[in-house]
Coordinates of C-alpha atoms in Angstrom, one line a residue:
D7 CA 87.5 -10.8 123.0
C8 CA 91.2 -11.1 123.5
T9 CA 91.0 -13.4 126.4
P10 CA 93.5 -14.8 127.3
A11 CA 95.7 -11.9 126.2
L12 CA 98.6 -12.4 124.0
T13 CA 102.1 -11.7 125.4
I14 CA 105.5 -11.8 124.0
N15 CA 109.0 -11.7 125.8
L16 CA 111.3 -9.0 124.3
T17 CA 114.3 -9.7 126.3
G18 CA 116.1 -11.0 123.3
Y19 CA 115.3 -7.6 121.4
V20 CA 116.5 -5.0 123.9
G21 CA 119.4 -2.8 123.6
S22 CA 121.9 -1.3 126.1
D23 CA 121.5 1.6 128.4
V24 CA 123.8 3.5 126.0
I25 CA 122.5 2.3 122.7
P26 CA 118.8 1.6 122.7
K27 CA 117.3 -0.6 120.2
K28 CA 114.1 -0.3 118.1
V29 CA 111.7 -3.0 118.4
F30 CA 108.7 -3.8 116.0
V31 CA 105.9 -6.0 117.4
Y32 CA 103.3 -7.6 115.2
I33 CA 101.0 -10.5 114.4
L34 CA 101.5 -12.4 111.2
Q35 CA 98.5 -13.4 109.1
S36 CA 100.1 -16.8 108.7
A37 CA 100.4 -17.3 112.6
K38 CA 97.4 -15.4 114.1
T39 CA 97.7 -16.9 117.6
V40 CA 101.2 -15.6 118.6
M41 CA 103.0 -12.2 118.6
A42 CA 106.3 -11.8 116.9
A43 CA 109.1 -9.1 117.1
S44 CA 111.8 -7.7 115.0
N45 CA 114.8 -5.2 115.4
S46 CA 114.9 -4.4 111.8
D47 CA 111.5 -3.4 110.4
W48 CA 107.9 -4.6 109.8
P49 CA 107.8 -7.9 107.9
A50 CA 107.0 -7.9 104.1
T51 CA 104.2 -10.3 104.5
E52 CA 100.7 -9.6 105.6
H53 CA 100.5 -8.8 109.2
I54 CA 98.9 -6.6 112.2
R55 CA 101.0 -4.0 113.6
V56 CA 100.8 -4.0 117.5
A57 CA 103.6 -1.5 118.7
N58 CA 106.9 -0.1 117.8
L59 CA 109.2 0.4 120.8
L60 CA 112.6 1.8 121.9
L61 CA 114.2 -0.2 124.6
K62 CA 117.2 0.2 126.8
S63 CA 118.6 -2.9 128.6
A64 CA 116.1 -5.4 130.0
A65 CA 117.1 -4.4 133.6
T66 CA 116.7 -0.7 133.1
T67 CA 113.5 -1.1 131.2
G68 CA 112.0 -3.3 134.1
T69 CA 113.0 -0.7 136.8
D70 CA 112.9 2.7 135.1
G71 CA 109.4 3.3 133.9
G72 CA 109.3 1.0 130.9
A73 CA 110.2 1.5 127.3
L74 CA 111.8 4.9 126.3
A75 CA 109.2 5.1 123.4
N76 CA 106.0 3.0 123.0
R77 CA 103.7 3.7 120.1
N78 CA 100.6 1.4 119.9
W79 CA 99.1 0.9 116.5
N80 CA 95.3 1.2 117.4
D81 CA 93.7 1.0 113.9
Y82 CA 90.4 -0.4 115.1
A83 CA 87.2 0.7 113.2
F84 CA 85.3 1.8 116.2
G85 CA 85.2 1.4 119.9
S86 CA 82.6 1.4 122.7
D87 CA 81.8 5.1 122.0
S88 CA 81.2 4.4 118.2
Q89 CA 84.4 6.4 117.3
G90 CA 87.2 4.9 115.6
H91 CA 90.3 5.3 113.4
L92 CA 88.9 7.6 110.9
T93 CA 87.5 10.0 113.3
H94 CA 90.8 10.0 115.2
I95 CA 92.6 10.8 111.8
E96 CA 90.3 13.7 111.2
N97 CA 90.7 15.0 114.7
R98 CA 94.6 14.8 114.3
I99 CA 94.5 16.6 110.9
R100 CA 92.4 19.4 112.4
Q101 CA 95.2 20.1 114.8
E102 CA 97.4 21.2 111.9
P103 CA 97.5 24.8 110.5
T104 CA 95.2 25.5 107.7
Q105 CA 97.1 24.6 104.3
W106 CA 96.9 27.1 101.7
N107 CA 96.2 25.6 98.1
S108 CA 95.8 28.3 95.6
G109 CA 95.1 31.9 94.9
V110 CA 95.0 34.7 97.5
A111 CA 97.6 36.7 95.5
L112 CA 98.3 40.0 97.4
T113 CA 98.5 43.5 95.8
L114 CA 98.2 46.9 97.4
K115 CA 96.4 50.2 96.4
N116 CA 97.1 53.7 97.1
S117 CA 94.8 56.4 98.2
A118 CA 93.6 57.0 94.6
G119 CA 92.8 53.2 94.2
A120 CA 95.8 52.8 91.8
E121 CA 98.2 49.9 92.5
L122 CA 100.9 50.8 94.9
T123 CA 104.2 49.4 93.7
T124 CA 107.6 49.1 95.7
G125 CA 109.5 52.3 96.0
N126 CA 106.3 54.5 95.9
S127 CA 104.5 56.2 98.8
S128 CA 100.9 56.9 99.7
T129 CA 98.8 58.3 102.6
A130 CA 96.6 55.2 102.4
V131 CA 97.5 51.5 101.9
E132 CA 94.7 49.3 100.8
I133 CA 95.0 45.4 100.9
V134 CA 93.6 43.6 97.9
T135 CA 93.8 39.7 97.3
T136 CA 92.3 37.4 94.6
V137 CA 90.1 34.6 95.3
G138 CA 91.7 31.5 96.4
T139 CA 91.4 28.1 98.2
A140 CA 92.7 26.6 101.5
Y141 CA 92.2 23.4 103.4
Q142 CA 90.8 23.0 107.1
L143 CA 90.2 19.3 106.6
H144 CA 88.2 19.9 103.4
K145 CA 89.0 22.5 100.8
H146 CA 87.2 25.7 101.1
T147 CA 87.1 28.9 99.0
F148 CA 88.8 32.1 100.3
P149 CA 86.8 35.0 98.9
A150 CA 88.5 37.9 97.0
F151 CA 89.2 41.0 99.1
D152 CA 89.6 44.7 98.3
M153 CA 89.8 47.4 101.1
Y154 CA 89.5 50.2 98.6
T155 CA 86.4 49.2 96.7
V156 CA 84.4 47.1 99.2
G157 CA 83.4 48.9 102.4
T158 CA 83.0 45.6 104.5
D159 CA 86.4 44.3 103.4
D160 CA 88.4 45.3 106.5
I161 CA 91.5 44.1 108.7
H162 CA 91.9 42.9 112.2
I163 CA 95.1 44.0 113.9
V164 CA 95.8 41.0 116.1
N165 CA 98.4 42.5 118.6
Q166 CA 97.3 46.1 118.6
P167 CA 98.5 47.7 121.9
T168 CA 95.7 48.2 124.4
D169 CA 96.0 52.1 124.3
E170 CA 95.9 52.1 120.5
G171 CA 92.6 50.1 120.2
G172 CA 93.4 46.6 121.7
A173 CA 93.6 43.2 120.3
Y174 CA 91.9 42.4 117.0
E175 CA 91.0 46.0 116.4
T176 CA 89.2 46.5 113.2
T177 CA 90.5 49.0 110.8
V178 CA 89.8 50.2 107.1
D179 CA 92.7 52.8 107.3
L180 CA 96.1 51.0 108.0
V181 CA 98.2 54.2 107.8
S182 CA 96.0 56.0 110.4
D183 CA 95.5 53.0 112.8
I184 CA 98.9 51.4 112.7
T185 CA 101.1 53.9 114.3
H186 CA 102.8 51.8 117.1
Y187 CA 104.6 48.6 117.3
D188 CA 104.1 46.0 119.9
D189 CA 106.7 45.9 122.7
G190 CA 104.5 43.9 125.1
T191 CA 103.3 47.1 127.0
A192 CA 99.7 48.6 126.8
T193 CA 101.0 51.8 125.2
G194 CA 103.2 50.1 122.6
V195 CA 106.0 52.3 121.0
A196 CA 105.4 54.8 118.2
I197 CA 106.9 54.1 114.9
G198 CA 109.4 56.8 114.1
T199 CA 109.7 59.0 111.0
N200 CA 112.0 57.3 108.5
K201 CA 111.9 54.1 110.3
Y202 CA 111.3 50.6 108.7
F203 CA 108.9 48.1 109.9
N204 CA 107.4 44.7 109.0
L205 CA 103.8 43.5 109.0
V206 CA 102.8 40.0 108.7
L207 CA 99.3 39.2 107.0
W208 CA 97.4 36.0 107.4
G209 CA 94.1 34.7 106.6
V210 CA 91.3 33.1 108.5
Q211 CA 89.8 30.4 106.2
N212 CA 86.0 30.0 107.3
H213 CA 83.7 27.5 105.8
S214 CA 82.9 28.4 102.1
G215 CA 80.1 30.9 102.0
E216 CA 80.8 32.3 105.4
P217 CA 82.8 35.5 105.7
S218 CA 86.5 34.9 105.9
H219 CA 89.0 37.5 107.2
I220 CA 92.4 39.0 106.9
M221 CA 94.6 39.7 110.1
I222 CA 97.8 41.7 110.6
N223 CA 100.4 41.0 113.2
L224 CA 102.5 44.2 114.3
P225 CA 106.2 43.8 114.6
T226 CA 107.9 43.9 118.1
S227 CA 110.4 46.7 117.0
Q228 CA 111.5 49.0 114.1
Y229 CA 114.7 49.4 112.0
T230 CA 116.6 52.4 111.0
N231 CA 117.9 51.1 107.6
Q232 CA 116.3 49.1 104.8
A233 CA 118.6 46.2 104.7
N234 CA 118.4 45.2 108.3
A235 CA 114.4 45.4 108.0
L236 CA 114.4 43.1 104.9
A237 CA 116.8 40.6 106.7
D238 CA 114.8 41.3 109.9
I239 CA 118.1 40.7 111.8
N240 CA 116.4 41.2 115.2
G241 CA 113.5 38.8 114.5
T242 CA 110.8 41.6 114.9
S243 CA 108.3 40.0 112.6
V244 CA 105.5 38.0 114.2
F245 CA 104.6 35.1 112.3
D246 CA 102.5 33.4 115.1
I247 CA 98.9 32.4 114.5
P248 CA 96.9 32.3 117.8
A249 CA 95.8 28.9 119.1
L250 CA 92.2 30.1 118.7
F251 CA 92.6 30.0 114.9
K252 CA 94.2 26.5 114.8
G253 CA 93.1 24.8 111.7
M254 CA 91.8 27.9 110.1
G255 CA 94.7 30.5 109.9
F256 CA 97.2 30.5 107.0
L257 CA 100.0 32.7 106.2
I258 CA 99.7 35.2 103.2
A259 CA 102.6 37.7 103.1
R260 CA 105.1 39.8 105.0
L261 CA 105.1 43.5 104.0
T262 CA 108.0 45.9 104.7
F263 CA 107.2 49.7 104.9
R264 CA 109.0 52.9 105.8
L265 CA 107.1 55.8 107.5
I266 CA 108.0 59.1 106.1
A267 CA 107.0 62.7 106.8
G268 CA 103.2 63.4 106.3
A269 CA 101.9 60.3 107.6
Q270 CA 102.7 58.4 104.5
W271 CA 104.2 54.9 104.0
T272 CA 106.7 53.9 101.4
Y273 CA 106.2 50.3 100.2
I274 CA 109.5 48.6 100.4
A275 CA 109.0 44.8 99.7
Q276 CA 106.8 41.9 99.8
E277 CA 107.7 38.3 100.9
D278 CA 105.2 35.6 99.9
L279 CA 104.4 33.4 102.7
R280 CA 101.7 31.3 101.3
G281 CA 102.2 27.7 101.9
Q282 CA 104.6 28.2 104.9
I283 CA 103.7 26.9 108.3
P284 CA 104.0 29.2 111.2
P285 CA 106.3 29.7 113.0
I286 CA 108.5 26.9 112.1
S287 CA 109.1 27.7 108.3
A288 CA 108.1 31.4 108.3
G289 CA 110.8 33.8 109.5
V290 CA 112.8 32.8 112.6
G291 CA 111.3 31.1 115.6
V292 CA 113.0 32.3 118.8
T293 CA 112.2 31.8 122.4
T294 CA 113.0 35.0 124.4
T295 CA 113.0 35.9 128.0
D296 CA 111.2 39.0 129.0
H297 CA 113.8 41.6 130.0
A298 CA 111.9 42.5 133.2
L299 CA 112.2 38.8 134.4
L300 CA 116.1 38.9 134.0
A301 CA 118.1 38.1 137.2
N302 CA 119.6 40.9 139.2
L303 CA 117.5 43.6 137.4
I304 CA 115.9 46.3 139.2
A305 CA 112.7 46.4 137.4
P306 CA 110.9 48.3 136.0
A307 CA 113.7 50.9 136.2
D308 CA 116.0 51.4 133.3
D309 CA 119.5 50.8 135.2
H310 CA 121.4 49.8 132.4
T311 CA 122.9 53.2 131.5
Q312 CA 126.2 51.7 130.1
Y313 CA 124.1 50.6 127.1
L314 CA 122.8 52.7 124.3
L315 CA 119.0 52.2 123.5
A316 CA 118.2 50.9 120.1
D317 CA 115.5 53.7 119.5
G318 CA 118.2 56.3 120.2
T319 CA 116.6 57.8 123.2
R320 CA 119.8 57.7 125.2
A321 CA 122.6 59.8 123.7
L322 CA 126.3 58.7 123.6
A323 CA 128.2 60.8 126.1
G324 CA 131.8 61.0 127.2
A325 CA 134.7 59.4 125.5
W326 CA 134.1 56.1 123.6
N327 CA 137.3 54.0 123.5
M328 CA 136.8 50.8 121.3
G329 CA 140.4 49.9 121.8
S330 CA 141.2 47.3 119.0
Q331 CA 137.7 46.6 118.2
I332 CA 136.1 47.7 115.0
L333 CA 132.5 48.7 114.6
T334 CA 131.0 47.2 111.6
N335 CA 127.5 48.6 111.7
V336 CA 126.9 52.1 113.1
N337 CA 123.7 54.1 112.6
I338 CA 124.2 57.8 113.3
D339 CA 120.9 59.6 112.8
S340 CA 122.0 63.2 114.0
G341 CA 125.0 65.2 115.3
D342 CA 128.4 65.9 113.7
I343 CA 131.2 63.5 113.0
H344 CA 134.6 65.3 113.9
N345 CA 137.1 62.5 113.5
D346 CA 138.4 60.2 110.8
V347 CA 135.4 58.0 109.8
T348 CA 135.5 54.9 107.4
H349 CA 132.0 54.2 106.2
T350 CA 130.0 52.1 103.8
Q351 CA 126.4 53.6 103.8
W352 CA 124.8 56.9 104.6
D353 CA 121.1 56.8 105.3
A354 CA 119.3 58.6 102.6
A355 CA 117.0 60.4 105.1
Y356 CA 119.8 62.4 106.6
S357 CA 122.2 65.1 105.3
H358 CA 125.7 64.7 106.2
S359 CA 128.6 67.3 106.3
L360 CA 132.2 67.1 107.2
L361 CA 133.0 70.3 109.3
S362 CA 136.1 72.1 108.0
S363 CA 136.8 73.7 111.4
G364 CA 139.4 72.1 113.7
N365 CA 141.7 69.2 112.7
P366 CA 141.7 67.7 109.2
H367 CA 139.1 65.2 108.5
S368 CA 139.7 62.1 106.3
V369 CA 137.0 60.0 104.9
T370 CA 137.2 56.7 102.8
P371 CA 134.5 57.5 100.3
T372 CA 133.3 53.9 99.3
E373 CA 129.7 55.4 98.9
L374 CA 130.3 59.1 99.6
S375 CA 128.4 61.3 97.2
L376 CA 129.0 64.9 96.1
V377 CA 126.0 67.2 95.9
I378 CA 126.1 70.2 93.4
G379 CA 123.0 72.1 93.6
T380 CA 120.2 69.6 92.9
N381 CA 122.5 67.1 91.2
T382 CA 124.2 64.2 93.2
Q383 CA 127.4 62.6 91.8
A384 CA 128.3 59.3 93.6
W385 CA 131.9 59.1 94.5
D386 CA 133.6 56.4 92.6
A387 CA 136.8 55.7 90.7
S388 CA 135.7 58.1 88.1
L389 CA 136.1 61.1 90.4
D390 CA 139.6 59.8 91.4
S391 CA 140.6 59.7 87.8
I392 CA 139.4 63.2 87.2
A393 CA 141.1 64.6 90.1
A394 CA 144.5 63.2 88.9
L395 CA 144.3 65.3 85.5
T396 CA 146.7 68.1 84.7
Y397 CA 144.9 71.4 83.8
A398 CA 145.5 72.7 80.3
S399 CA 144.1 76.0 78.9
D400 CA 141.2 75.7 76.5
S401 CA 140.8 72.0 76.7
F402 CA 138.1 69.4 77.3
I403 CA 138.1 66.0 79.4
K404 CA 137.5 62.8 77.3
V405 CA 136.5 59.3 78.7
T406 CA 139.1 57.0 77.2
A407 CA 138.1 53.9 79.2
E408 CA 135.8 52.9 82.1
D409 CA 136.6 55.4 85.1
T410 CA 139.6 56.7 83.0
Y411 CA 139.8 60.2 81.6
A412 CA 142.3 62.4 79.5
I413 CA 142.8 66.1 78.7
R414 CA 142.2 66.9 75.1
T415 CA 142.9 70.4 73.4
I416 CA 140.2 72.0 71.2
A417 CA 142.0 70.8 68.1
E418 CA 142.2 67.3 69.5
T419 CA 138.6 67.4 70.4
A420 CA 137.5 68.7 67.1
D421 CA 139.4 65.5 65.5
D422 CA 137.5 63.3 68.0
L423 CA 134.2 64.7 67.1
E424 CA 134.3 65.2 63.3
G425 CA 134.0 61.7 62.5
A426 CA 131.2 61.1 65.1
I427 CA 128.9 64.1 64.7
D428 CA 126.1 63.7 62.3
H429 CA 125.8 66.9 60.2
D430 CA 122.0 66.2 59.5
Q431 CA 121.3 65.7 63.3
L432 CA 122.6 69.2 64.4
A433 CA 120.3 71.6 66.1
N434 CA 118.5 74.0 63.5
Y435 CA 119.5 71.8 60.6
D436 CA 117.5 72.7 57.5
A437 CA 117.6 70.3 54.7
N438 CA 116.3 73.0 52.3
K439 CA 119.6 75.0 52.9
H440 CA 121.7 72.0 52.1
I441 CA 121.6 70.9 48.4
D442 CA 123.4 68.1 46.5
H443 CA 124.7 70.1 43.6
T444 CA 124.8 66.9 41.4
G445 CA 121.0 66.7 42.1
V446 CA 120.1 70.2 40.7
T447 CA 119.9 70.5 36.9
L448 CA 119.7 73.7 34.8
T449 CA 117.7 73.3 31.6
A450 CA 117.8 75.5 28.5
G451 CA 114.5 76.8 27.3
S452 CA 113.2 77.7 23.8
G453 CA 115.9 79.2 21.7
I454 CA 118.7 78.5 24.2
T455 CA 121.3 75.8 24.4
G456 CA 123.5 74.6 27.2
G457 CA 122.9 73.5 30.8
G458 CA 123.6 70.7 33.2
D459 CA 123.9 70.1 37.0
I460 CA 125.4 72.9 39.2
S461 CA 128.4 70.9 40.4
T462 CA 130.3 73.1 37.9
G463 CA 129.8 76.3 36.0
R464 CA 127.5 76.2 33.1
S465 CA 126.9 78.4 30.0
F466 CA 124.0 79.1 27.7
D467 CA 123.8 80.1 24.2
L468 CA 121.2 81.7 21.9
D469 CA 119.9 79.0 19.4
I470 CA 118.1 80.8 16.6
N471 CA 117.9 77.5 14.6
S472 CA 115.8 75.9 17.3
L473 CA 113.0 78.5 17.0
S474 CA 109.9 78.0 14.8
V475 CA 109.6 80.3 11.7
A476 CA 106.7 82.8 11.8
T477 CA 105.6 86.2 10.4
I478 CA 106.0 89.1 12.7
A479 CA 103.1 91.1 13.4
A480 CA 102.7 94.7 14.6
G481 CA 101.9 93.5 18.1
D482 CA 104.8 91.0 18.5
F483 CA 107.7 92.1 20.7
V484 CA 111.4 92.7 19.9
P485 CA 113.8 92.5 23.0
F486 CA 116.4 95.2 23.5
W487 CA 118.9 96.6 26.2
D488 CA 118.0 99.8 27.7
I489 CA 121.2 102.0 28.0
T490 CA 119.4 104.6 30.2
A491 CA 119.7 105.0 34.0
T492 CA 117.6 101.7 34.6
A493 CA 120.2 99.7 32.6
T494 CA 117.8 96.5 32.2
N495 CA 116.6 94.3 29.5
K496 CA 113.2 95.5 28.0
K497 CA 110.9 94.8 25.0
I498 CA 109.2 96.9 22.4
T499 CA 106.5 96.0 20.0
F500 CA 107.4 95.5 16.3
A501 CA 105.2 98.3 15.3
N502 CA 106.8 100.7 17.9
F503 CA 110.3 99.4 16.7
E504 CA 109.3 100.1 13.1
G505 CA 108.2 103.6 13.8
T506 CA 111.7 104.4 15.2
L507 CA 113.6 103.5 12.1
N508 CA 114.8 106.4 9.9
H509 CA 114.4 105.3 6.2
D510 CA 117.0 107.8 5.0
A511 CA 119.6 106.6 7.5
L512 CA 119.3 102.9 6.3
I513 CA 122.5 101.2 4.9
N514 CA 122.9 101.6 1.2
Y515 CA 120.3 104.3 1.1
A516 CA 120.8 106.4 -2.1
S517 CA 119.1 109.6 -2.3
N518 CA 118.9 109.8 -6.0
E519 CA 117.0 106.6 -6.2
H520 CA 114.1 108.1 -4.1
F521 CA 111.7 110.9 -5.5
T522 CA 108.5 112.3 -4.7
Q523 CA 105.8 112.1 -7.3
A524 CA 105.4 115.9 -7.4
N525 CA 109.0 116.2 -8.6
I526 CA 108.5 113.8 -11.6
T527 CA 107.9 115.5 -15.0
A528 CA 106.7 113.6 -18.1
T529 CA 109.0 114.3 -21.0
G530 CA 108.0 111.4 -23.1
T531 CA 105.8 108.4 -23.5
I532 CA 105.5 105.8 -20.9
S533 CA 105.4 102.8 -22.9
S534 CA 104.9 100.1 -20.1
G535 CA 104.4 99.8 -16.2
T536 CA 102.0 101.0 -13.9
W537 CA 101.8 104.6 -12.4
Q538 CA 99.6 104.8 -9.3
G539 CA 98.6 107.4 -6.8
T540 CA 99.2 110.5 -8.9
T541 CA 96.7 112.6 -10.9
I542 CA 98.0 113.0 -14.4
A543 CA 96.7 115.9 -16.5
V544 CA 95.5 114.8 -19.9
N545 CA 95.3 117.0 -23.0
Q546 CA 91.7 117.8 -23.8
G547 CA 90.5 116.2 -26.9
G548 CA 88.9 113.0 -28.0
T549 CA 85.9 112.4 -25.9
G550 CA 86.7 115.3 -23.6
Q551 CA 88.2 113.6 -20.6
T552 CA 90.7 115.7 -18.8
T553 CA 92.0 112.8 -16.4
E554 CA 92.7 109.3 -16.7
Q555 CA 90.2 107.0 -15.0
A556 CA 90.2 103.5 -14.1
A557 CA 89.2 101.1 -16.8
I558 CA 89.3 103.7 -19.4
D559 CA 91.5 102.5 -22.3
A560 CA 90.5 105.1 -24.8
L561 CA 91.1 108.7 -24.5

């Protein structure tokens, strides 16, 4: 019971109408029966906080609705409804967005179930996230999610145009079901081929154990080039989480894609949004006015014919005189350019040719490329340097420095290359055909002397003294040179060789020293020696023997 109520006169603490003052009202523990105030801050000693105020002058405060700001510090444990300070704190926290805590890492899969990485395309894009945690008031587990492998893991398209399925449409096929962006109409606008667009993914953190969900916000428009899409220069990405999901929804990522022919998406980039609060810190929060609500607009007719439409549905007609103004960002998707153009980027999806008919055309080629067959050479300082070279017959072009070239004759080119080309790395090089002469040794065999490596000429000589002594046999061979038509080295057996020798033709042969036994006549007594092989007639007598027999020593 606070009767009688404590009061305090704050006249001495007010500011002026131009410069209001802060006022801190409290009750000191040391003076419990009175209230005190300060313009600086709460006291350092123990106290109870009553209110902090922002006051203009006393006169204005008394007549103009009281304090500019009045915060009462109601920290009571419970009131007449049995609800108190802690319940109020919990209710206040639940007004905040869900706070991501950990996990929920995002990857993509393609139509084959393999990871889809940036720069690659697929006819199907499947969302995959890891398990994680997020806070409502208490921390809860966000389950792992895989559209490719789990049939019940689907996506809800929050702002799907009515004619395309309507809000919160469930999909398991993003490429087939996301074909329009949300321009605020029931039909939406079809995403064009070779156009870029951004999708914002966010999660719904339900109670642990209950199914949680992943949502997609469609963009409000599309882009004709990648740089603008990544920067989202027109703020087309939708980061808002509907109020129905207050305290349960949290941002996951922004994905940038490009629609290409054949109903395929090319994965361009991913921006991690975990931990960011929509729409303050994520993207750009912009308050816009519906075009149809603009003053002096004849709606819904399109009566702004003096403007080009961003999607290119209204063509530029007539003479376009920019005066002294310079266009710094022009996207031309089709048609021909017939006048001088200074450009910095061609969209890779289109081919561009400079017509040769009519007046001459000049182009500042900061990124112009030269296409020869299937090869593309980017225009740069290198091409300028090559163009300045003077032609020389039978010559080559040599790089002498970065983007600098020179003409070299065949002889000069040979000098340049000889010291750099590795002989052993040449095509069709065969190590067996290239021999180090100092590594090959000729060794003399038996009966021969000489030899050495083949770095110089070598000779071999017959070396009889190195041969072993042996008795020749009839079957042994004797080498000889055949002087017949074959004219080659051959061999003959000793027996054959011996049979070809003519005894009577030998050196020092004397015919009077060689007699046949039939021509020998005994004319006297043989006093000694042996006479073999010839029958000698013996005079009959003695024991009657007529011939000499072996072992007979008496006739």
